Amino acid sequence: MNRIFARTVLALSVAGAAAAAQADTTLRMSHFWPGGSAINQQIFEKWAKAIEEESGGSLKVQNFPSQTLSQADETYDAAVNGIADIGITAQGYTNGRFPLSQIVELPGVAESAPQGACVLQTLYDDGQISGEYDDSHVLFMFTTGPGYIHTKETNVQKPADLEGLRIRRPTAVAGDILENMGAQPVGMPAPDIYTSMQRSVIDGLSFPWEGMKGFRLNELSRYHTQVPFYTLIFVATMNKNTYESLTPEQQQVIDDNSGMKWADKAGRVFAAEDRAGKQQAEEAGDTIRVVDNPLDDPVWQKPLEDGIDGYLSDLESRGRDQARDVYQAAQDASQACAQ
């Protein structure tokens, strides 16, 4: 009898150990920001630490920065297909896949990264854009601060000064606006900009101050036109099967570190980096021209308004009849998020 009892205890112990081992999970997280950047260290590594601590160590996060697991323009699909368990990328890197989400990129929607993150997450939470992410399990969304124009040799004071300049554009939405102003938009992931600008493949770029610091682009730019004509949006998302394979307790940890809580955290980090990036250019003695309200500026207003209407009209022509409703929802959220 004692022998049977001992065997039963041993079997239960083995089963318990196997279950515990099975419950321990390592999540592979892929993104394109440099490992030494504040964005990686203050957002993604802190998120990973929160997941590990709150799960009691049963969840671990293996961080792959700098496109080491997937290229920037393939990261969303990498998460969907299970190459990565978690992918963090810009929606605009897969042109045309998230057209309603990219309405948040339009001029005048957000004046700061915290506001932009709040607007984007609100639209997702309210169901305005959630259908664009049915193939993955979204964790949280966030944005940069406003994107500006930075050049090596040209002091851009008005749209006409962009005529013929090869300007790296982050997304097709921003590219269309740049093209309307006479520039030649060039698409490429952020990690490729430094080399392209160094070799004069491009004359400048459109970027927020945060990116100028994080990707060392202030080293190459001497003129900065602070005209807020777009906001770049991002999504941190998870493979559906990976999420569903977790224990209920582990899923709760993921849920507790999703949504507006981390959208706000990310927005605040970006805002701090925007301030640091601009200060870096000021200390270098660069020329900075500021146009705070371009939609009210007689020089910049028309090309920007044409860009907004053109994007919304294009969506409507492709059957996205709700485009202007989503734009209005973004404007409403912008007001609420500014408070």
mmCIF file of C-alpha atoms in Angstrom:
data_model
loop_
_atom_site.group_PDB
_atom_site.id
_atom_site.type_symbol
_atom_site.label_atom_id
_atom_site.label_comp_id
_atom_site.label_asym_id
_atom_site.label_seq_id
_atom_site.Cartn_x
_atom_site.Cartn_y
_atom_site.Cartn_z
ATOM 1 C CA MET A 1 0.000 0.000 0.000
ATOM 2 C CA ASN A 2 2.832 2.343 0.934
ATOM 3 C CA ARG A 3 4.572 1.428 -2.293
ATOM 4 C CA ILE A 4 1.456 2.312 -4.307
ATOM 5 C CA PHE A 5 1.131 5.583 -2.426
ATOM 6 C CA ALA A 6 4.769 6.420 -3.106
ATOM 7 C CA ARG A 7 4.336 5.717 -6.813
ATOM 8 C CA THR A 8 1.235 7.899 -6.899
ATOM 9 C CA VAL A 9 3.075 10.776 -5.214
ATOM 10 C CA LEU A 10 5.982 10.364 -7.624
ATOM 11 C CA ALA A 11 3.661 10.349 -10.637
ATOM 12 C CA LEU A 12 1.881 13.459 -9.410
ATOM 13 C CA SER A 13 5.207 15.205 -8.821
ATOM 14 C CA VAL A 14 6.409 14.363 -12.310
ATOM 15 C CA ALA A 15 3.124 15.526 -13.817
ATOM 16 C CA GLY A 16 3.264 18.715 -11.793
ATOM 17 C CA ALA A 17 6.814 19.420 -12.899
ATOM 18 C CA ALA A 18 5.888 18.748 -16.528
ATOM 19 C CA ALA A 19 2.916 21.085 -16.261
ATOM 20 C CA ALA A 20 5.084 23.759 -14.692
ATOM 21 C CA ALA A 21 7.687 23.338 -17.410
ATOM 22 C CA GLN A 22 5.003 23.540 -20.063
ATOM 23 C CA ALA A 23 3.626 26.709 -18.474
ATOM 24 C CA ASP A 24 7.006 28.447 -18.647
ATOM 25 C CA THR A 25 7.015 30.282 -21.966
ATOM 26 C CA THR A 26 9.539 32.471 -23.752
ATOM 27 C CA LEU A 27 8.032 35.093 -26.042
ATOM 28 C CA ARG A 28 10.164 36.332 -28.950
ATOM 29 C CA MET A 29 9.670 40.072 -29.474
ATOM 30 C CA SER A 30 10.788 41.686 -32.752
ATOM 31 C CA HIS A 31 11.142 45.369 -33.648
ATOM 32 C CA PHE A 32 13.383 47.746 -35.617
ATOM 33 C CA TRP A 33 14.552 50.286 -33.019
ATOM 34 C CA PRO A 34 18.239 50.114 -32.042
ATOM 35 C CA GLY A 35 18.961 48.160 -28.886
ATOM 36 C CA GLY A 36 20.579 51.195 -27.261
ATOM 37 C CA SER A 37 17.685 53.541 -28.043
ATOM 38 C CA ALA A 38 15.460 54.976 -25.342
ATOM 39 C CA ILE A 39 12.436 53.550 -27.156
ATOM 40 C CA ASN A 40 13.774 50.017 -26.800
ATOM 41 C CA GLN A 41 15.057 50.425 -23.264
ATOM 42 C CA GLN A 42 12.268 52.496 -21.745
ATOM 43 C CA ILE A 43 9.278 50.932 -23.483
ATOM 44 C CA PHE A 44 9.930 47.437 -24.766
ATOM 45 C CA GLU A 45 12.434 46.247 -22.170
ATOM 46 C CA LYS A 46 10.304 47.676 -19.362
ATOM 47 C CA TRP A 47 7.230 45.964 -20.836
ATOM 48 C CA ALA A 48 9.174 42.697 -20.953
ATOM 49 C CA LYS A 49 10.269 43.133 -17.334
ATOM 50 C CA ALA A 50 6.680 43.804 -16.232
ATOM 51 C CA ILE A 51 5.498 40.641 -17.998
ATOM 52 C CA GLU A 52 8.202 38.515 -16.385
ATOM 53 C CA GLU A 53 7.680 39.927 -12.879
ATOM 54 C CA GLU A 54 3.884 39.826 -12.903
ATOM 55 C CA SER A 55 3.840 36.274 -14.247
ATOM 56 C CA GLY A 56 6.165 35.114 -11.489
ATOM 57 C CA GLY A 57 8.749 34.190 -14.092
ATOM 58 C CA SER A 58 6.503 31.822 -16.027
ATOM 59 C CA LEU A 59 6.625 34.247 -18.964
ATOM 60 C CA LYS A 60 9.935 35.475 -20.287
ATOM 61 C CA VAL A 61 10.487 37.868 -23.195
ATOM 62 C CA GLN A 62 13.421 37.519 -25.567
ATOM 63 C CA ASN A 63 13.963 40.903 -27.207
ATOM 64 C CA PHE A 64 15.171 41.129 -30.818
ATOM 65 C CA PRO A 65 15.828 44.832 -31.654
ATOM 66 C CA SER A 66 17.339 46.316 -34.824
ATOM 67 C CA GLN A 67 15.513 43.970 -37.235
ATOM 68 C CA THR A 68 17.504 40.967 -35.974
ATOM 69 C CA LEU A 69 14.491 38.637 -36.129
ATOM 70 C CA SER A 70 12.403 40.248 -38.871
ATOM 71 C CA GLN A 71 12.731 43.198 -41.236
ATOM 72 C CA ALA A 72 10.719 46.273 -40.303
ATOM 73 C CA ASP A 73 8.317 45.907 -43.226
ATOM 74 C CA GLU A 74 7.809 42.186 -42.471
ATOM 75 C CA THR A 75 7.373 42.371 -38.702
ATOM 76 C CA TYR A 76 3.573 42.456 -38.601
ATOM 77 C CA ASP A 77 3.392 39.351 -40.780
ATOM 78 C CA ALA A 78 6.127 37.770 -38.671
ATOM 79 C CA ALA A 79 3.841 38.090 -35.651
ATOM 80 C CA VAL A 80 0.807 36.830 -37.571
ATOM 81 C CA ASN A 81 2.702 33.807 -38.906
ATOM 82 C CA GLY A 82 4.500 32.932 -35.683
ATOM 83 C CA ILE A 83 8.039 33.805 -36.748
ATOM 84 C CA ALA A 84 7.863 36.221 -33.830
ATOM 85 C CA ASP A 85 5.488 35.914 -30.899
ATOM 86 C CA ILE A 86 5.301 39.695 -30.594
ATOM 87 C CA GLY A 87 5.908 42.202 -33.379
ATOM 88 C CA ILE A 88 6.180 45.967 -33.040
ATOM 89 C CA THR A 89 6.212 48.033 -36.202
ATOM 90 C CA ALA A 90 4.781 50.961 -38.130
ATOM 91 C CA GLN A 91 1.528 50.175 -39.914
ATOM 92 C CA GLY A 92 2.662 52.311 -42.837
ATOM 93 C CA TYR A 93 5.488 49.880 -43.589
ATOM 94 C CA THR A 94 2.859 47.577 -45.122
ATOM 95 C CA ASN A 95 1.235 50.113 -47.413
ATOM 96 C CA GLY A 96 -2.526 49.822 -47.835
ATOM 97 C CA ARG A 97 -3.036 47.221 -45.125
ATOM 98 C CA PHE A 98 -4.207 49.581 -42.368
ATOM 99 C CA PRO A 99 -5.783 52.479 -44.283
ATOM 100 C CA LEU A 100 -8.292 53.513 -41.617
ATOM 101 C CA SER A 101 -5.662 53.407 -38.880
ATOM 102 C CA GLN A 102 -3.433 55.675 -40.941
ATOM 103 C CA ILE A 103 -6.035 58.419 -40.783
ATOM 104 C CA VAL A 104 -4.354 59.233 -37.452
ATOM 105 C CA GLU A 105 -1.229 60.122 -39.447
ATOM 106 C CA LEU A 106 -2.962 63.055 -41.162
ATOM 107 C CA PRO A 107 -2.000 66.635 -40.293
ATOM 108 C CA GLY A 108 -3.782 68.199 -37.352
ATOM 109 C CA VAL A 109 -4.929 64.985 -35.658
ATOM 110 C CA ALA A 110 -2.248 64.937 -32.937
ATOM 111 C CA GLU A 111 0.103 67.581 -31.598
ATOM 112 C CA SER A 112 2.178 65.263 -29.411
ATOM 113 C CA ALA A 113 3.044 61.602 -28.975
ATOM 114 C CA PRO A 114 0.876 61.112 -25.846
ATOM 115 C CA GLN A 115 -2.086 62.667 -27.637
ATOM 116 C CA GLY A 116 -1.485 60.604 -30.774
ATOM 117 C CA ALA A 117 -1.166 57.369 -28.797
ATOM 118 C CA CYS A 118 -4.396 58.160 -26.970
ATOM 119 C CA VAL A 119 -6.231 58.888 -30.237
ATOM 120 C CA LEU A 120 -5.027 55.713 -31.957
ATOM 121 C CA GLN A 121 -5.745 53.456 -28.968
ATOM 122 C CA THR A 122 -9.171 55.077 -28.548
ATOM 123 C CA LEU A 123 -10.097 54.367 -32.166
ATOM 124 C CA TYR A 124 -9.045 50.748 -31.685
ATOM 125 C CA ASP A 125 -10.859 50.344 -28.363
ATOM 126 C CA ASP A 126 -14.031 51.890 -29.804
ATOM 127 C CA GLY A 127 -14.018 49.478 -32.756
ATOM 128 C CA GLN A 128 -13.380 52.123 -35.406
ATOM 129 C CA ILE A 129 -10.235 50.429 -36.724
ATOM 130 C CA SER A 130 -10.103 47.095 -34.865
ATOM 131 C CA GLY A 131 -11.221 45.111 -37.914
ATOM 132 C CA GLU A 132 -7.862 45.825 -39.560
ATOM 133 C CA TYR A 133 -6.132 43.645 -36.951
ATOM 134 C CA ASP A 134 -8.312 40.541 -36.903
ATOM 135 C CA ASP A 135 -5.340 38.337 -37.798
ATOM 136 C CA SER A 136 -3.368 39.144 -34.641
ATOM 137 C CA HIS A 137 -3.860 39.853 -30.933
ATOM 138 C CA VAL A 138 -3.188 43.560 -30.451
ATOM 139 C CA LEU A 139 -1.369 44.558 -27.259
ATOM 140 C CA PHE A 140 -1.206 48.344 -27.518
ATOM 141 C CA MET A 141 -0.803 51.153 -30.028
ATOM 142 C CA PHE A 142 1.198 54.348 -29.963
ATOM 143 C CA THR A 143 2.557 57.110 -32.196
ATOM 144 C CA THR A 144 5.498 59.387 -32.616
ATOM 145 C CA GLY A 145 5.171 63.060 -32.052
ATOM 146 C CA PRO A 146 4.669 65.206 -35.174
ATOM 147 C CA GLY A 147 7.032 64.530 -38.055
ATOM 148 C CA TYR A 148 9.008 67.392 -39.544
ATOM 149 C CA ILE A 149 11.346 68.008 -42.502
ATOM 150 C CA HIS A 150 15.105 67.699 -42.043
ATOM 151 C CA THR A 151 17.667 68.332 -44.789
ATOM 152 C CA LYS A 152 21.412 68.301 -45.290
ATOM 153 C CA GLU A 153 21.875 71.433 -47.379
ATOM 154 C CA THR A 154 18.531 73.096 -48.126
ATOM 155 C CA ASN A 155 16.828 75.564 -45.803
ATOM 156 C CA VAL A 156 13.165 74.745 -46.443
ATOM 157 C CA GLN A 157 11.076 77.806 -45.650
ATOM 158 C CA LYS A 158 8.078 77.113 -47.873
ATOM 159 C CA PRO A 159 6.660 74.130 -49.802
ATOM 160 C CA ALA A 160 8.247 75.327 -53.066
ATOM 161 C CA ASP A 161 11.703 74.856 -51.499
ATOM 162 C CA LEU A 162 11.071 71.101 -51.537
ATOM 163 C CA GLU A 163 10.856 71.053 -55.336
ATOM 164 C CA GLY A 164 12.939 68.172 -56.648
ATOM 165 C CA LEU A 165 14.425 67.180 -53.277
ATOM 166 C CA ARG A 166 14.658 63.450 -52.588
ATOM 167 C CA ILE A 167 13.009 63.148 -49.182
ATOM 168 C CA ARG A 168 12.661 59.894 -47.305
ATOM 169 C CA ARG A 169 9.037 59.457 -46.393
ATOM 170 C CA PRO A 170 7.902 57.145 -43.557
ATOM 171 C CA THR A 171 4.633 56.058 -45.173
ATOM 172 C CA ALA A 172 2.668 56.523 -48.373
ATOM 173 C CA VAL A 173 0.330 58.946 -46.583
ATOM 174 C CA ALA A 174 3.177 61.321 -45.740
ATOM 175 C CA GLY A 175 4.721 60.612 -49.144
ATOM 176 C CA ASP A 176 1.628 61.832 -50.980
ATOM 177 C CA ILE A 177 1.699 65.084 -49.040
ATOM 178 C CA LEU A 178 5.400 65.553 -49.757
ATOM 179 C CA GLU A 179 4.800 64.865 -53.438
ATOM 180 C CA ASN A 180 2.017 67.462 -53.483
ATOM 181 C CA MET A 181 4.590 69.947 -52.219
ATOM 182 C CA GLY A 182 7.018 69.126 -55.021
ATOM 183 C CA ALA A 183 9.382 66.705 -53.294
ATOM 184 C CA GLN A 184 10.405 63.293 -54.590
ATOM 185 C CA PRO A 185 9.391 60.871 -51.815
ATOM 186 C CA VAL A 186 11.662 57.872 -51.253
ATOM 187 C CA GLY A 187 10.440 54.927 -49.195
ATOM 188 C CA MET A 188 12.779 53.007 -46.900
ATOM 189 C CA PRO A 189 12.724 51.610 -43.339
ATOM 190 C CA ALA A 190 14.145 53.873 -40.645
ATOM 191 C CA PRO A 191 17.348 51.844 -40.068
ATOM 192 C CA ASP A 192 18.385 52.438 -43.699
ATOM 193 C CA ILE A 193 18.140 56.241 -43.592
ATOM 194 C CA TYR A 194 21.544 57.072 -42.104
ATOM 195 C CA THR A 195 23.558 55.320 -44.803
ATOM 196 C CA SER A 196 21.319 56.649 -47.589
ATOM 197 C CA MET A 197 21.662 60.202 -46.371
ATOM 198 C CA GLN A 198 25.385 59.833 -45.779
ATOM 199 C CA ARG A 199 25.833 58.705 -49.394
ATOM 200 C CA SER A 200 23.508 61.465 -50.700
ATOM 201 C CA VAL A 201 20.994 58.929 -51.990
ATOM 202 C CA ILE A 202 18.465 61.227 -50.331
ATOM 203 C CA ASP A 203 18.620 64.963 -49.613
ATOM 204 C CA GLY A 204 16.652 64.809 -46.400
ATOM 205 C CA LEU A 205 13.865 63.083 -44.566
ATOM 206 C CA SER A 206 10.598 63.517 -42.749
ATOM 207 C CA PHE A 207 10.884 62.417 -39.127
ATOM 208 C CA PRO A 208 9.957 63.390 -35.571
ATOM 209 C CA TRP A 209 12.678 64.732 -33.287
ATOM 210 C CA GLU A 210 12.744 61.434 -31.401
ATOM 211 C CA GLY A 211 13.837 59.547 -34.504
ATOM 212 C CA MET A 212 16.482 62.148 -35.330
ATOM 213 C CA LYS A 213 18.137 61.356 -32.021
ATOM 214 C CA GLY A 214 17.466 57.616 -31.878
ATOM 215 C CA PHE A 215 18.829 56.919 -35.360
ATOM 216 C CA ARG A 216 21.659 59.524 -35.077
ATOM 217 C CA LEU A 217 20.289 61.543 -37.978
ATOM 218 C CA ASN A 218 20.987 64.888 -36.333
ATOM 219 C CA GLU A 219 24.603 64.125 -37.223
ATOM 220 C CA LEU A 220 23.771 64.527 -40.914
ATOM 221 C CA SER A 221 21.070 67.222 -40.935
ATOM 222 C CA ARG A 222 21.739 70.933 -40.625
ATOM 223 C CA TYR A 223 18.337 72.395 -41.496
ATOM 224 C CA HIS A 224 15.081 71.534 -39.754
ATOM 225 C CA THR A 225 11.644 72.786 -40.770
ATOM 226 C CA GLN A 226 9.347 72.122 -37.845
ATOM 227 C CA VAL A 227 6.097 71.888 -39.760
ATOM 228 C CA PRO A 228 3.917 69.117 -38.249
ATOM 229 C CA PHE A 229 2.468 67.423 -41.321
ATOM 230 C CA TYR A 230 2.148 63.825 -40.180
ATOM 231 C CA THR A 231 2.307 61.477 -37.192
ATOM 232 C CA LEU A 232 3.718 57.970 -37.565
ATOM 233 C CA ILE A 233 1.626 55.220 -35.984
ATOM 234 C CA PHE A 234 2.738 51.904 -34.470
ATOM 235 C CA VAL A 235 1.229 48.666 -33.240
ATOM 236 C CA ALA A 236 2.572 46.149 -30.741
ATOM 237 C CA THR A 237 0.800 42.890 -31.480
ATOM 238 C CA MET A 238 0.964 39.204 -30.644
ATOM 239 C CA ASN A 239 0.523 35.951 -32.513
ATOM 240 C CA LYS A 240 -3.003 34.691 -31.850
ATOM 241 C CA ASN A 241 -2.009 31.078 -31.317
ATOM 242 C CA THR A 242 0.714 32.103 -28.886
ATOM 243 C CA TYR A 243 -1.752 34.117 -26.817
ATOM 244 C CA GLU A 244 -4.361 31.356 -26.846
ATOM 245 C CA SER A 245 -1.778 28.761 -25.773
ATOM 246 C CA LEU A 246 -1.031 30.637 -22.556
ATOM 247 C CA THR A 247 -2.613 29.725 -19.249
ATOM 248 C CA PRO A 248 -5.499 31.930 -18.079
ATOM 249 C CA GLU A 249 -3.167 33.462 -15.479
ATOM 250 C CA GLN A 250 -0.563 34.288 -18.113
ATOM 251 C CA GLN A 251 -3.195 35.751 -20.420
ATOM 252 C CA GLN A 252 -4.313 37.982 -17.558
ATOM 253 C CA VAL A 253 -0.770 39.294 -17.177
ATOM 254 C CA ILE A 254 -0.693 40.119 -20.899
ATOM 255 C CA ASP A 255 -4.125 41.761 -20.673
ATOM 256 C CA ASP A 256 -3.067 43.815 -17.669
ATOM 257 C CA ASN A 257 -0.176 45.183 -19.739
ATOM 258 C CA SER A 258 -2.158 46.019 -22.857
ATOM 259 C CA GLY A 259 -4.334 48.859 -24.081
ATOM 260 C CA MET A 260 -4.299 52.478 -22.969
ATOM 261 C CA LYS A 261 -1.989 51.855 -19.991
ATOM 262 C CA TRP A 262 0.993 51.094 -22.228
ATOM 263 C CA ALA A 263 -0.120 53.389 -25.055
ATOM 264 C CA ASP A 264 0.230 56.245 -22.575
ATOM 265 C CA LYS A 265 3.581 54.999 -21.268
ATOM 266 C CA ALA A 266 4.943 54.794 -24.813
ATOM 267 C CA GLY A 267 3.614 58.233 -25.720
ATOM 268 C CA ARG A 268 5.367 59.823 -22.753
ATOM 269 C CA VAL A 269 8.692 58.218 -23.656
ATOM 270 C CA PHE A 270 8.390 59.506 -27.227
ATOM 271 C CA ALA A 271 7.550 63.000 -25.971
ATOM 272 C CA ALA A 272 10.660 63.067 -23.778
ATOM 273 C CA GLU A 273 12.798 61.879 -26.692
ATOM 274 C CA ASP A 274 11.272 64.548 -28.948
ATOM 275 C CA ARG A 275 12.435 67.198 -26.504
ATOM 276 C CA ALA A 276 15.901 65.653 -26.305
ATOM 277 C CA GLY A 277 16.181 65.337 -30.091
ATOM 278 C CA LYS A 278 15.348 68.981 -30.672
ATOM 279 C CA GLN A 279 17.739 70.080 -27.930
ATOM 280 C CA GLN A 280 20.488 68.066 -29.609
ATOM 281 C CA ALA A 281 19.970 69.962 -32.890
ATOM 282 C CA GLU A 282 19.861 73.297 -31.059
ATOM 283 C CA GLU A 283 23.123 72.574 -29.267
ATOM 284 C CA ALA A 284 24.733 71.696 -32.607
ATOM 285 C CA GLY A 285 23.810 75.155 -33.902
ATOM 286 C CA ASP A 286 21.480 73.859 -36.598
ATOM 287 C CA THR A 287 18.926 76.107 -38.314
ATOM 288 C CA ILE A 288 15.400 75.383 -37.040
ATOM 289 C CA ARG A 289 12.370 77.022 -38.611
ATOM 290 C CA VAL A 290 9.116 76.562 -36.641
ATOM 291 C CA VAL A 291 5.611 76.514 -38.159
ATOM 292 C CA ASP A 292 3.372 75.505 -35.254
ATOM 293 C CA ASN A 293 -0.060 75.705 -36.913
ATOM 294 C CA PRO A 294 0.437 74.881 -40.602
ATOM 295 C CA LEU A 295 -3.281 74.369 -41.245
ATOM 296 C CA ASP A 296 -3.728 78.048 -40.409
ATOM 297 C CA ASP A 297 -0.596 79.171 -42.235
ATOM 298 C CA PRO A 298 -1.193 80.821 -45.653
ATOM 299 C CA VAL A 299 1.897 79.166 -47.152
ATOM 300 C CA TRP A 300 1.488 75.604 -45.844
ATOM 301 C CA GLN A 301 -2.303 75.333 -45.456
ATOM 302 C CA LYS A 302 -3.365 74.390 -48.973
ATOM 303 C CA PRO A 303 -0.963 71.503 -49.682
ATOM 304 C CA LEU A 304 -1.733 69.990 -46.299
ATOM 305 C CA GLU A 305 -5.510 70.331 -46.645
ATOM 306 C CA ASP A 306 -5.256 68.916 -50.155
ATOM 307 C CA GLY A 307 -3.343 65.975 -48.682
ATOM 308 C CA ILE A 308 -6.040 65.300 -46.078
ATOM 309 C CA ASP A 309 -8.887 65.469 -48.561
ATOM 310 C CA GLY A 310 -6.959 63.466 -51.123
ATOM 311 C CA TYR A 311 -6.322 60.622 -48.700
ATOM 312 C CA LEU A 312 -9.911 60.442 -47.485
ATOM 313 C CA SER A 313 -11.271 60.649 -51.038
ATOM 314 C CA ASP A 314 -8.939 57.859 -52.128
ATOM 315 C CA LEU A 315 -10.207 55.624 -49.326
ATOM 316 C CA GLU A 316 -13.803 56.343 -50.328
ATOM 317 C CA SER A 317 -13.028 55.525 -53.961
ATOM 318 C CA ARG A 318 -11.756 52.141 -52.784
ATOM 319 C CA GLY A 319 -14.907 51.333 -50.889
ATOM 320 C CA ARG A 320 -13.944 52.648 -47.456
ATOM 321 C CA ASP A 321 -17.155 54.615 -47.077
ATOM 322 C CA GLN A 322 -16.547 55.119 -43.355
ATOM 323 C CA ALA A 323 -13.300 57.046 -43.933
ATOM 324 C CA ARG A 324 -14.671 60.488 -43.076
ATOM 325 C CA ASP A 325 -16.537 59.086 -40.084
ATOM 326 C CA VAL A 326 -13.282 57.643 -38.777
ATOM 327 C CA TYR A 327 -11.552 60.971 -39.466
ATOM 328 C CA GLN A 328 -14.247 62.745 -37.456
ATOM 329 C CA ALA A 329 -13.877 60.173 -34.667
ATOM 330 C CA ALA A 330 -10.142 60.846 -34.679
ATOM 331 C CA GLN A 331 -10.795 64.579 -34.397
ATOM 332 C CA ASP A 332 -13.203 63.979 -31.511
ATOM 333 C CA ALA A 333 -10.708 61.709 -29.784
ATOM 334 C CA SER A 334 -8.009 64.314 -30.341
ATOM 335 C CA GLN A 335 -10.035 66.847 -28.379
ATOM 336 C CA ALA A 336 -10.719 64.378 -25.579
ATOM 337 C CA CYS A 337 -7.101 63.189 -25.456
ATOM 338 C CA ALA A 338 -5.810 66.759 -25.222
ATOM 339 C CA GLN A 339 -7.539 67.236 -21.871
#
